[in-house]
Short mmCIF file of C-alpha atoms (C1' of nucleotides) in Angstrom, two decimals:
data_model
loop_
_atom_site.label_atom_id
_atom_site.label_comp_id
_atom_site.label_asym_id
_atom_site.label_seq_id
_atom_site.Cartn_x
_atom_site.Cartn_y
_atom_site.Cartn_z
CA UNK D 1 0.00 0.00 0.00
CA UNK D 2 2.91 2.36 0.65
CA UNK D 3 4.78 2.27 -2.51
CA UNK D 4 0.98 2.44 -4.47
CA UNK D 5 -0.20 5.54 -2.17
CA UNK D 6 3.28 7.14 -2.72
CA UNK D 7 3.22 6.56 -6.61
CA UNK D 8 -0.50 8.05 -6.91
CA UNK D 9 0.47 11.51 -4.93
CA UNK D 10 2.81 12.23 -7.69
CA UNK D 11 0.53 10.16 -10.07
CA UNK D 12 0.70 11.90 -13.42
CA UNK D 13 -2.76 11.49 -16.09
CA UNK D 14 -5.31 12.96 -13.48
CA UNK D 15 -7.41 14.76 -16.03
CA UNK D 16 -7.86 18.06 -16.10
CA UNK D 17 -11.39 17.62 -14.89
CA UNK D 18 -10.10 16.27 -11.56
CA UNK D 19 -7.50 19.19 -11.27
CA UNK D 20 -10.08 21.43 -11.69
CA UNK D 21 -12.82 20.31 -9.39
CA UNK D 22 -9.66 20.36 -6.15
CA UNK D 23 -9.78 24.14 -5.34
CA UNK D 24 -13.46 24.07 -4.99
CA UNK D 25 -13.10 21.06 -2.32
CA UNK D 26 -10.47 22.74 -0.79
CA UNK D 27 -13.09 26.09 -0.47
CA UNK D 28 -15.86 24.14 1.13
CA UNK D 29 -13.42 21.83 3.52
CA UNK D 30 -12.25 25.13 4.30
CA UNK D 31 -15.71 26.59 5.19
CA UNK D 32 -16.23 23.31 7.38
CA UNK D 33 -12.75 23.70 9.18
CA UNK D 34 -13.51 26.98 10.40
CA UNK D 35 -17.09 26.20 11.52
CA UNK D 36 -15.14 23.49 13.77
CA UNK D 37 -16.62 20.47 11.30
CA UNK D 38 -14.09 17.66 12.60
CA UNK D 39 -15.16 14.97 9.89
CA UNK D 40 -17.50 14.93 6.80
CA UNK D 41 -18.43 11.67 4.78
CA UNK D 42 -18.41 11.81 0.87
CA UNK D 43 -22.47 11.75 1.37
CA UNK D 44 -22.56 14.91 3.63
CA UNK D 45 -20.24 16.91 1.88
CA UNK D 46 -22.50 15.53 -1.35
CA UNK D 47 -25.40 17.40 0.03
CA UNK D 48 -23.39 20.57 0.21
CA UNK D 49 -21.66 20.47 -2.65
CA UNK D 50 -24.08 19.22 -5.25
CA UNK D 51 -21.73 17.05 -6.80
CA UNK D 52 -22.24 13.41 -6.19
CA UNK D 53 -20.90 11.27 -3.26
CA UNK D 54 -19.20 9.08 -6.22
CA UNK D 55 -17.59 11.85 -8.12
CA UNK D 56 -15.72 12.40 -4.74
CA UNK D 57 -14.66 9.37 -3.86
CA UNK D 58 -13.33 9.06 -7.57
CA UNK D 59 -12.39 11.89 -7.43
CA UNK D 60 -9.96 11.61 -3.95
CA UNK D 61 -8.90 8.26 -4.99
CA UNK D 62 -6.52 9.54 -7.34
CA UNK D 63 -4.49 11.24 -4.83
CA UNK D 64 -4.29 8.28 -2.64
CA UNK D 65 -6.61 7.21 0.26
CA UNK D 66 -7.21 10.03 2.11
CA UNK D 67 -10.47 8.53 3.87
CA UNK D 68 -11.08 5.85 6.46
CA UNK D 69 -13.78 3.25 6.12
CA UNK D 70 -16.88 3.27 7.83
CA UNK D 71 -15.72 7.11 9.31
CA UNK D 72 -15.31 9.35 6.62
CA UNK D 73 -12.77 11.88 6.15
CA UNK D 74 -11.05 13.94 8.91
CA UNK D 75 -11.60 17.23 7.43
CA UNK D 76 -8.39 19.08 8.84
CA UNK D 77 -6.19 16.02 7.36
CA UNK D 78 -7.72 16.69 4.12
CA UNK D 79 -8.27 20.21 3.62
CA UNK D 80 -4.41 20.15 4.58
CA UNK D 81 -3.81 17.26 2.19
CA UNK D 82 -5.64 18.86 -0.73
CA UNK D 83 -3.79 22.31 0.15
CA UNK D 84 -0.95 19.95 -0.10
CA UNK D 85 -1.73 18.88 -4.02
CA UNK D 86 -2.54 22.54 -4.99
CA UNK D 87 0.79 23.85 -4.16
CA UNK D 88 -0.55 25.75 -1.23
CA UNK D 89 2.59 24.74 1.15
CA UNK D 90 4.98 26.65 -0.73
CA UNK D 91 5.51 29.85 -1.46
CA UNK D 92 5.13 31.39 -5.12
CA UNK D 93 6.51 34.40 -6.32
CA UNK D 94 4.78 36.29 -9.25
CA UNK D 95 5.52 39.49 -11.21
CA UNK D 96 2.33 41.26 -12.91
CA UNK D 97 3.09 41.96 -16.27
CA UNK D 98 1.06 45.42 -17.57
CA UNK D 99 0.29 47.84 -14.92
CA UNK D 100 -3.26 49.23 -16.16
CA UNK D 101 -6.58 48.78 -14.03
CA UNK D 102 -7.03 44.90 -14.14
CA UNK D 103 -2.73 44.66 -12.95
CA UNK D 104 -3.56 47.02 -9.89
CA UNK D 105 -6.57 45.36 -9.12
CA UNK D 106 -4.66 42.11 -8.64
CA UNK D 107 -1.64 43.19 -7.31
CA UNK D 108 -4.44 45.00 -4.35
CA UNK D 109 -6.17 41.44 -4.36
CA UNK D 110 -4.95 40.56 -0.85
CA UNK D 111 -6.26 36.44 -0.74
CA UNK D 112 -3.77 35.23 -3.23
CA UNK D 113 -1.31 36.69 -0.42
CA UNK D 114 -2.64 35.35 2.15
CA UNK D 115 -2.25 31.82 0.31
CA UNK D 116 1.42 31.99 -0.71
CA UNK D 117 1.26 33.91 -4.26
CA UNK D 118 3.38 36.35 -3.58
CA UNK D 119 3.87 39.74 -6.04
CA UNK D 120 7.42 40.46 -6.31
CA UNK D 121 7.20 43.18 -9.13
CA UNK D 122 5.15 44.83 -11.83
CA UNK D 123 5.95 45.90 -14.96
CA UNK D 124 4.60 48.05 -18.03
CA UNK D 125 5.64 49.10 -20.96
CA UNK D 126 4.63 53.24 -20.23
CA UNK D 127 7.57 54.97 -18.96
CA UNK D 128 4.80 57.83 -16.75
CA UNK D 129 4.11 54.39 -14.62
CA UNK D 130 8.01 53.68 -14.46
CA UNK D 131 8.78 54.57 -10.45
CA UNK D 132 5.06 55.03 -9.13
CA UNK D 133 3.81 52.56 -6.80
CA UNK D 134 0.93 49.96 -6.84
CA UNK D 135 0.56 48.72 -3.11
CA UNK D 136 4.08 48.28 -2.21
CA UNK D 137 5.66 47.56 -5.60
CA UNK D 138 7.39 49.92 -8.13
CA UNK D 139 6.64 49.28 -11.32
CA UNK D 140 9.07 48.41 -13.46
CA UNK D 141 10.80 49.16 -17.67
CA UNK D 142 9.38 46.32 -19.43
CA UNK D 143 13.30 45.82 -20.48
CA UNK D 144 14.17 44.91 -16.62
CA UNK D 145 11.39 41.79 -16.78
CA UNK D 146 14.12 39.14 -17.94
CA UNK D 147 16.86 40.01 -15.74
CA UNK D 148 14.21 40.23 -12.44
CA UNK D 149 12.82 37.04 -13.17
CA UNK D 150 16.17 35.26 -12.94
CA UNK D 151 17.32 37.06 -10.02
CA UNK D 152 14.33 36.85 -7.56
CA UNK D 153 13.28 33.54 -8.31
CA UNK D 154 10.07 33.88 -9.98
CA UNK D 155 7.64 31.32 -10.88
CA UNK D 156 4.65 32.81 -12.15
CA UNK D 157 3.95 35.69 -14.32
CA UNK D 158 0.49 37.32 -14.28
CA UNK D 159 -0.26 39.07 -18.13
CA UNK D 160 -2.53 41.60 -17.71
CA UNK D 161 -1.67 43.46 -21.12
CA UNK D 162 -3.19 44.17 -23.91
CA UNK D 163 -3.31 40.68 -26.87
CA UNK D 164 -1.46 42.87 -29.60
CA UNK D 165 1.71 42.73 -27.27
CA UNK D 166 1.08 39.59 -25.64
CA UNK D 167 2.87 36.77 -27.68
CA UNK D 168 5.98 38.92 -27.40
CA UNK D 169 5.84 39.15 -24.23
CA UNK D 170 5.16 35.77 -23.24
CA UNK D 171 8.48 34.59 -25.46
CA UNK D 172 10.61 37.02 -23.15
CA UNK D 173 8.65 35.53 -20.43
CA UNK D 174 9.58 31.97 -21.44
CA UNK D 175 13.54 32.88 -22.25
CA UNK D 176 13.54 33.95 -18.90
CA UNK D 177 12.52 30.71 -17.18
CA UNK D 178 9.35 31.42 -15.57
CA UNK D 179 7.19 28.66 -14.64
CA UNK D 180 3.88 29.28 -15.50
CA UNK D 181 1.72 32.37 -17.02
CA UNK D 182 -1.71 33.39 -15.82
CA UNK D 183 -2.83 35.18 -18.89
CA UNK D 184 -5.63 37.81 -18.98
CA UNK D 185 -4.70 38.78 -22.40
CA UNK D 186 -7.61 38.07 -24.93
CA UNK D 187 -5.43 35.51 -27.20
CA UNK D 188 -4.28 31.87 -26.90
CA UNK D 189 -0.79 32.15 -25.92
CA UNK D 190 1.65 29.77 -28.26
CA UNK D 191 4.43 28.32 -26.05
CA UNK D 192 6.18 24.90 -24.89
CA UNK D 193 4.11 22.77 -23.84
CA UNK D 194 6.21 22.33 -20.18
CA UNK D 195 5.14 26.02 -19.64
CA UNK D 196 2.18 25.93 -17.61
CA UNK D 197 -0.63 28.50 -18.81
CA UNK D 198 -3.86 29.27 -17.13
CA UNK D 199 -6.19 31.09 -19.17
CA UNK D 200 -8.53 34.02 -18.01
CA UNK D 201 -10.31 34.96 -21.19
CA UNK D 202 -13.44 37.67 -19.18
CA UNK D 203 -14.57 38.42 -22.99
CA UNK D 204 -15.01 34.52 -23.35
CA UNK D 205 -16.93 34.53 -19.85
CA UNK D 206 -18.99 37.11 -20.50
CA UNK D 207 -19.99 36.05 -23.86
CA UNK D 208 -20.87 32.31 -22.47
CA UNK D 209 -23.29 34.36 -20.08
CA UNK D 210 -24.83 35.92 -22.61
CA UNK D 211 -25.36 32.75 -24.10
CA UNK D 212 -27.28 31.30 -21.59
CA UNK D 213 -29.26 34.76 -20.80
CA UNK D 214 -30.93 33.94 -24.88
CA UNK D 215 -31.33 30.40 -24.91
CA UNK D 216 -32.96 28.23 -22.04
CA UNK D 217 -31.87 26.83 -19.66
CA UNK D 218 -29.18 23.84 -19.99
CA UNK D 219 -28.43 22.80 -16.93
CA UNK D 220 -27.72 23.76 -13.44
CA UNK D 221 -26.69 26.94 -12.54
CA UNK D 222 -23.93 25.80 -9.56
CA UNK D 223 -20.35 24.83 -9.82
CA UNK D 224 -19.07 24.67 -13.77
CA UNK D 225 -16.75 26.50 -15.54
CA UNK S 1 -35.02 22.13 -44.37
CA UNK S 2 -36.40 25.51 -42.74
CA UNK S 3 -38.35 24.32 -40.31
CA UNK S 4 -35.36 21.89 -38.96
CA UNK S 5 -32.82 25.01 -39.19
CA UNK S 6 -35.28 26.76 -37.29
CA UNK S 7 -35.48 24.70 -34.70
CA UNK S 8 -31.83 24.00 -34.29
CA UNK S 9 -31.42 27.95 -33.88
CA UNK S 10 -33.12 28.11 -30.26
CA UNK S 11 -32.41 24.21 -29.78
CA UNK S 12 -31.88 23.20 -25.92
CA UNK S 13 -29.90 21.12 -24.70
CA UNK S 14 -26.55 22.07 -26.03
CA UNK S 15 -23.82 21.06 -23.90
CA UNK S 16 -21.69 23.66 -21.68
CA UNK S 17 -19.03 22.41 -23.50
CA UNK S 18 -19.97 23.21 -26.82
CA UNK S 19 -21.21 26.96 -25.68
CA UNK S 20 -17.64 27.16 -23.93
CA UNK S 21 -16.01 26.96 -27.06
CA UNK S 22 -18.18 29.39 -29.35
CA UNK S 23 -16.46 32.87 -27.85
CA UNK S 24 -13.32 31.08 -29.22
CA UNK S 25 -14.08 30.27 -32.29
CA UNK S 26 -15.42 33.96 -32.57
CA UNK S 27 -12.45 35.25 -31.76
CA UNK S 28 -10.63 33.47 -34.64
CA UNK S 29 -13.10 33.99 -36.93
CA UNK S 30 -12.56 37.87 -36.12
CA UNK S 31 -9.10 37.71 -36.76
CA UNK S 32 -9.44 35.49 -40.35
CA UNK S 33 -12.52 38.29 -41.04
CA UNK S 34 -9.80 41.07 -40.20
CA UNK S 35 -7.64 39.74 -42.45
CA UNK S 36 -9.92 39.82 -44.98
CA UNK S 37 -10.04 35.94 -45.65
CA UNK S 38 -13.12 35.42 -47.46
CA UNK S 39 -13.76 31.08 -47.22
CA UNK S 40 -12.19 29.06 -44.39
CA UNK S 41 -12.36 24.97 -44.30
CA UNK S 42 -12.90 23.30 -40.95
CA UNK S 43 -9.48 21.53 -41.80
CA UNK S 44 -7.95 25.13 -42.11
CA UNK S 45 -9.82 26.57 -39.32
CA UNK S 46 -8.84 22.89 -37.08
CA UNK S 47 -4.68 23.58 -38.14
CA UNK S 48 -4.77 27.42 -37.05
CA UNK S 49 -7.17 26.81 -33.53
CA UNK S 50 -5.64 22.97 -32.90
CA UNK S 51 -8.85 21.46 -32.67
CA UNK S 52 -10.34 18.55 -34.39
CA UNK S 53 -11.53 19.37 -37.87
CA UNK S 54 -14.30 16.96 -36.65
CA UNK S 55 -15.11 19.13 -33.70
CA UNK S 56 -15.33 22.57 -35.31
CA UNK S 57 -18.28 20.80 -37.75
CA UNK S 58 -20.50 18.86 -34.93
CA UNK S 59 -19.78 22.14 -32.92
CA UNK S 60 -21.39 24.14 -35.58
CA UNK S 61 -23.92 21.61 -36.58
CA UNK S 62 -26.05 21.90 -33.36
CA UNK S 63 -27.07 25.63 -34.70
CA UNK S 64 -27.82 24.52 -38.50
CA UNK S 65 -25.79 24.48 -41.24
CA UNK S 66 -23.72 27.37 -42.01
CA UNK S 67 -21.33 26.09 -44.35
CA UNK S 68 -21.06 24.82 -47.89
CA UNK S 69 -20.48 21.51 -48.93
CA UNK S 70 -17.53 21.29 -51.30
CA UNK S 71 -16.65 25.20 -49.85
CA UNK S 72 -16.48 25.63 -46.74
CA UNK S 73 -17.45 28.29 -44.62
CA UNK S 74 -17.81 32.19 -45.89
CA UNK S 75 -15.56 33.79 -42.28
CA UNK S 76 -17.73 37.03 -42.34
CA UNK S 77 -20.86 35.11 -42.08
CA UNK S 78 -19.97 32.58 -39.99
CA UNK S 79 -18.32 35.08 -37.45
CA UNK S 80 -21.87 36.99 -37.69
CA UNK S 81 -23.84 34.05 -36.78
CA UNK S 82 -22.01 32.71 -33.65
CA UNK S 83 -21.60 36.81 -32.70
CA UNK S 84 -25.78 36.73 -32.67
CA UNK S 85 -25.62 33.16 -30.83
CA UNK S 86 -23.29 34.54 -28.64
CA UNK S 87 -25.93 37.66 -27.90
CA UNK S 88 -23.89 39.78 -29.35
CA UNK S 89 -26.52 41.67 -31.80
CA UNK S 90 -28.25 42.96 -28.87
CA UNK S 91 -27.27 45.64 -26.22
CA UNK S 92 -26.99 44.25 -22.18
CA UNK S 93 -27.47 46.81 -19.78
CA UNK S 94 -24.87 45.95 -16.93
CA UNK S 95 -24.32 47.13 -13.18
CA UNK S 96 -21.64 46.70 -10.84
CA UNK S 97 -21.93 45.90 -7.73
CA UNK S 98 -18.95 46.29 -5.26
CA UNK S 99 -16.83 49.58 -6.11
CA UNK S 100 -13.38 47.81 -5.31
CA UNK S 101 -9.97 47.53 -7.55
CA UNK S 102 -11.81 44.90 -9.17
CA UNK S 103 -14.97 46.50 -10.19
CA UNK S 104 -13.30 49.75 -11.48
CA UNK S 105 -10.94 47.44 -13.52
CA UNK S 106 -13.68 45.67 -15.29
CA UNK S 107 -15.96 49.51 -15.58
CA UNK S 108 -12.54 50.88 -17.21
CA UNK S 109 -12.18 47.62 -19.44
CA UNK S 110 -13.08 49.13 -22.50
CA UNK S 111 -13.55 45.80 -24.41
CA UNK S 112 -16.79 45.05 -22.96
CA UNK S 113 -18.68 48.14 -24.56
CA UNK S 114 -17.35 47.22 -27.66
CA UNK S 115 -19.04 43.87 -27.74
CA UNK S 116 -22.52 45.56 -26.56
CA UNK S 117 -21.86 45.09 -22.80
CA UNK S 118 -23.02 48.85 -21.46
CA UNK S 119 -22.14 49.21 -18.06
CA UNK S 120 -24.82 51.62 -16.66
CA UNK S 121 -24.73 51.92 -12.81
CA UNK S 122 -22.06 51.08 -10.26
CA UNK S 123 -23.08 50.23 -6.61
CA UNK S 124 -20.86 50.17 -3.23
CA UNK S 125 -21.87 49.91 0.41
CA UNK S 126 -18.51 52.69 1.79
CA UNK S 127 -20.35 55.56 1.74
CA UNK S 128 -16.92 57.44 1.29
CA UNK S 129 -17.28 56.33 -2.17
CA UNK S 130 -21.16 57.78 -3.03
CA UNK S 131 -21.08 60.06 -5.37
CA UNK S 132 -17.04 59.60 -6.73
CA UNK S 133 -16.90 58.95 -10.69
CA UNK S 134 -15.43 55.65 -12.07
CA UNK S 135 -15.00 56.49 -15.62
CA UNK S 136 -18.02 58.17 -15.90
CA UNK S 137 -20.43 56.33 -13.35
CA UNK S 138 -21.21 58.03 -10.51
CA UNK S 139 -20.97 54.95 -7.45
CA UNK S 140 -24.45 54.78 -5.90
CA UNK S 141 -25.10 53.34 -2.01
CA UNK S 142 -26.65 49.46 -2.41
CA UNK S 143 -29.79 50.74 -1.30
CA UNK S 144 -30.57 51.85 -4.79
CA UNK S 145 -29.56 48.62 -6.69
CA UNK S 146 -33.38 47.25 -6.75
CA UNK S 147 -34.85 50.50 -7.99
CA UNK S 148 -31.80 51.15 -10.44
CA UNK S 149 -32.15 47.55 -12.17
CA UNK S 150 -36.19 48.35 -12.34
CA UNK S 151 -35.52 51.72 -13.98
CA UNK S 152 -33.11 51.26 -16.18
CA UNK S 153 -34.05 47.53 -17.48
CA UNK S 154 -30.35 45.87 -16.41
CA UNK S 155 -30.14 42.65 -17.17
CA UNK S 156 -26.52 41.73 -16.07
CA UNK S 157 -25.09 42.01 -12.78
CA UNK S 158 -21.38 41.97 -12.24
CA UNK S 159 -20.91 40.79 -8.54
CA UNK S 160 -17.03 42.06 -7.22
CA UNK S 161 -17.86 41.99 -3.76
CA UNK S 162 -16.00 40.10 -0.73
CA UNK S 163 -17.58 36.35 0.02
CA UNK S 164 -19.46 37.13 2.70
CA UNK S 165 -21.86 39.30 1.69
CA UNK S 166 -21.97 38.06 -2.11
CA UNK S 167 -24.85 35.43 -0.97
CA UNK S 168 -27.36 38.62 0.54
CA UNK S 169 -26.45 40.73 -2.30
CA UNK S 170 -27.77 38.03 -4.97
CA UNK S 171 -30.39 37.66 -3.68
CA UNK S 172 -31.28 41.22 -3.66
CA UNK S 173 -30.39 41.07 -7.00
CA UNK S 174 -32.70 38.18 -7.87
CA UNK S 175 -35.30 39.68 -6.25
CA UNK S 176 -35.23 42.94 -8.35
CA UNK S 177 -35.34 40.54 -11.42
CA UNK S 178 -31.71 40.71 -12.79
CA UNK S 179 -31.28 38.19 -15.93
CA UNK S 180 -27.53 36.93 -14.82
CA UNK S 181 -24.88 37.32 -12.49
CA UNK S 182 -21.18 37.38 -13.74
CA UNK S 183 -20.01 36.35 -10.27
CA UNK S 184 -16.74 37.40 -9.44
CA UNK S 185 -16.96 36.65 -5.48
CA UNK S 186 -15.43 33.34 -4.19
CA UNK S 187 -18.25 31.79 -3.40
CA UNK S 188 -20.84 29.72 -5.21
CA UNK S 189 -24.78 31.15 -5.60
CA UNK S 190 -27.50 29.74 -4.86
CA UNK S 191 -30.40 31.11 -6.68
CA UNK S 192 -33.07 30.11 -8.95
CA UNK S 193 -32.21 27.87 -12.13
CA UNK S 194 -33.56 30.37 -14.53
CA UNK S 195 -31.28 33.20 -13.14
CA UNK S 196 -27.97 32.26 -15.21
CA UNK S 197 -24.49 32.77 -13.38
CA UNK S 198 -21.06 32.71 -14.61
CA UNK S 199 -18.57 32.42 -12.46
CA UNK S 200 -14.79 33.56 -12.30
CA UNK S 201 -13.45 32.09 -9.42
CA UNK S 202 -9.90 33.66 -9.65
CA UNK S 203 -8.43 31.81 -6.37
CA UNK S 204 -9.80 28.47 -8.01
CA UNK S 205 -7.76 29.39 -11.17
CA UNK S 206 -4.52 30.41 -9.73
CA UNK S 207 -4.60 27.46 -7.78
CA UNK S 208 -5.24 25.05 -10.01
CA UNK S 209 -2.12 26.60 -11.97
CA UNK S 210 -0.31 26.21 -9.39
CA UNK S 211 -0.96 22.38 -9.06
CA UNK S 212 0.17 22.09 -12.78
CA UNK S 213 3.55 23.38 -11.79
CA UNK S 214 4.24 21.24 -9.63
CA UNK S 215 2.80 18.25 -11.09
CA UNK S 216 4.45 16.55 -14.28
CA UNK S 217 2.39 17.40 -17.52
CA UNK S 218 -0.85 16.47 -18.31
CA UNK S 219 -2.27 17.86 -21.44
CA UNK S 220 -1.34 20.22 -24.16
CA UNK S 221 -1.02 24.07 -22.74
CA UNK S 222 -3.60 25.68 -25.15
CA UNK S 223 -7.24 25.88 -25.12
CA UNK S 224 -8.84 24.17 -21.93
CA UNK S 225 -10.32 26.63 -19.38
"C1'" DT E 1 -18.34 15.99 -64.24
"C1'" DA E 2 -14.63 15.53 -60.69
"C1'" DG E 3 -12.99 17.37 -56.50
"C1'" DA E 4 -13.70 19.23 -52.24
"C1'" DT E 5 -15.76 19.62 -48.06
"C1'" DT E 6 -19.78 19.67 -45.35
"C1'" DG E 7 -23.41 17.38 -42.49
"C1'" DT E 8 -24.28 13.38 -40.07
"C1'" DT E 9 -24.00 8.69 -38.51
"C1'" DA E 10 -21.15 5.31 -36.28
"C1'" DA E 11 -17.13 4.13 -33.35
"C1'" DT E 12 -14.20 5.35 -29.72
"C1'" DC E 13 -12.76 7.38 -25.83
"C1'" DG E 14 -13.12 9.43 -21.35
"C1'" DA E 15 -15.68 10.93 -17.47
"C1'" DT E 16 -19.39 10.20 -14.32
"C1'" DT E 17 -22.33 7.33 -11.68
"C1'" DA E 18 -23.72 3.05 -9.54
"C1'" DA E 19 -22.75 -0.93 -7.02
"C1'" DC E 20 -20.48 -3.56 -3.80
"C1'" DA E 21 -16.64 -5.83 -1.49
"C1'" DA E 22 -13.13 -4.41 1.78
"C1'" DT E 23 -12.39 -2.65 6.17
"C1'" DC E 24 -12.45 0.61 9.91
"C1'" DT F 1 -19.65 -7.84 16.15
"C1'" DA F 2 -22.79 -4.78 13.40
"C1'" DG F 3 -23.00 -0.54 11.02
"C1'" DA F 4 -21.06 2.76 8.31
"C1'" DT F 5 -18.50 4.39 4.73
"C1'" DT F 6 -14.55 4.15 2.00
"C1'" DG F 7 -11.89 2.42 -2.09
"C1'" DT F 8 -12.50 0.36 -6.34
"C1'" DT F 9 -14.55 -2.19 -10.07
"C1'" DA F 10 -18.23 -2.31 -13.37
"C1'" DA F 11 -21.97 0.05 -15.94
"C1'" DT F 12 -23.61 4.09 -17.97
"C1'" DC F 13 -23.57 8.23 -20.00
"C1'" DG F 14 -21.80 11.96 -22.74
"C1'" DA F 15 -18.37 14.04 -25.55
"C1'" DT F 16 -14.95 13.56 -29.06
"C1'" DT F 17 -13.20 11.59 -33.16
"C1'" DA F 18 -13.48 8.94 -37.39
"C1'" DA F 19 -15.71 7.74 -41.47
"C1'" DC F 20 -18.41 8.47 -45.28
"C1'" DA F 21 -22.53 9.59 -47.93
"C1'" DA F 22 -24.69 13.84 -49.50
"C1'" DT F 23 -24.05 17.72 -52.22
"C1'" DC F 24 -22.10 22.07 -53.67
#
DNA sequence: TAGATTGTTAATCGATTAACAATC
DNA sequence: TAGATTGTTAATCGATTAACAATC
């Protein structure tokens, strides 16, 4: 059983799905932590949820077994276990890339803080911006990006500029190491595939919700996206 | 032939997954229309988006046929009828509702007019902030939401305010008769089926970007969402 | 007409749900 | 031990891909 829970925690093929559906468990096992919940069965937290009782037991089994029969789980364990998976033990260390509203907005964001996603620096391409401050941070030449990523360790680059300037930027970003981009830019970002990339396309949102405002009514209106 | 088209136009039952995609395949179509490509193949269309040819026709096919056999598709057209799908021919009347870095990023965000998406009111409960201008929408106490959406037939509400009172304010908002909530709070609704809601859970995305760094590859780095 | 490419049916693949044996 | 609930296998459902007949 050791060697087979030890494989699965670094377990590689967990579908996207899966991945996915993890920071919304960790939310509500968060909610019953700090109501003093001490354990919740795949049933209970079912009923909360509105996912089914299966889906999370599937769904938890490909992390290992982080349950005990005929008790449940200990939420604590594995709100901390799930935290765990997510990357939430370590620190990160981002840089915002483009300094207009939606930058500011998320370098003032304090929650990603207050889970390790730490803002290091910002940067923009408008030399007026070049030595003013956004919380605590001076933003930054564009030209400086490269060398700051390599020096302060830097995994994750937030793009919060505009598409026409984005594929550029994310090739600099990519020559310079980083680990992952979270891209508000409105354009599918073209770069190795070991690069991580999270999209956050808010024209694509908003268009899905107009969508549904025409047509009827699909499905349910909780969880997705 | 008519009658079937017809139907397919307002069919139900289209999958999430299939609307998902449509505000990406209007954005490429834009971009082929801009550069004035006249005809585009789903084999062409499948090579620039990296999609199955097969997917870009069963994706269309659930709204009628809008291509030619032995052609193609004509871009402008095609780009015309997923923009009306998408809502896009009509004007939504939007509010905000929390007055915060995040809401004036999204008021200032001048994308969304573009598309039809007129942001009309903006609401926040500091009253330090009544009667400031974000671009040029004077912020209004929460007390006036109700009346405001009545008056001035909104149908989109744009929720940036913190968790805890995100599940009050909703309802509020359902009560006055709101269309859809574009919920940016991290929390999940709960209100009526017919009330659509898109959400943008940013924690749940940065997270689950930052489980993809640590964990070996799964899937390509393009598309998904 | 011949060639190209859609629309659509059939096959495959993957994800979700159900069922139940293992076990706490 | 009996009861409860997980972990896991099997069944189902839905989404994607392949294949090809219809037709421009």
């Amino acid at each position: 059983m050791e060697t087979k829970e030890g494989s699965k925690d670094n377990a590689k093929g967990i579908s996207q799905a899966v991945i996915s559906r993890l920071p919304r468990y960790f939310r509500y096992l968060g909610e019953l932590k700090d109501q003093g919940t001490e354990r919740v069965s795949s049933q209970e937290l079912s009923d909360i949820m509105k996912v089914t009782a299966s889906q999370i037991r599937q769904d938890l089994n490909n992390f290992g077994g982080f349950g005990q029969q005929g008790y449940g789980y200990k939420v604590e364990y594995l709100y901390k276990e799930i935290g765990r998976l997510l990357g939430l033990d370590k620190k990160h260390h981002l840089i915002i890339v483009g300094a207009g509203n939606l930058g500011q907005a998320l370098a003032n964001y304090m929650n990603f803080e207050r889970r390790g996603f730490l803002f290091r620096g910002i940067f923009d391409k408008d030399p007026r911006l070049h030595g003013t401050f956004i919380k605590n941070l001076e933003v930054m030449p564009m030209e400086q990006i490269s060398g700051f990523i390599r020096t302060n360790d830097i995994d994750i680059a937030v793009l919060t500029i505009p598409k026409e300037s984005a594929l550029t930027v994310a090739d600099t970003l990519v020559r310079a190491g980083i680990k992952a981009i979270w891209n508000f830019a409105d354009v599918d970002l073209n770069i190795p595939e070991e690069i991580q990339v999270e999209n956050v396309h808010l024209s694509d949102s908003l268009m899905k919700l107009s969508y549904n405002i025409n047509r009827y009514k699909n499905r349910g209106n909780h969880v997705e996206n």
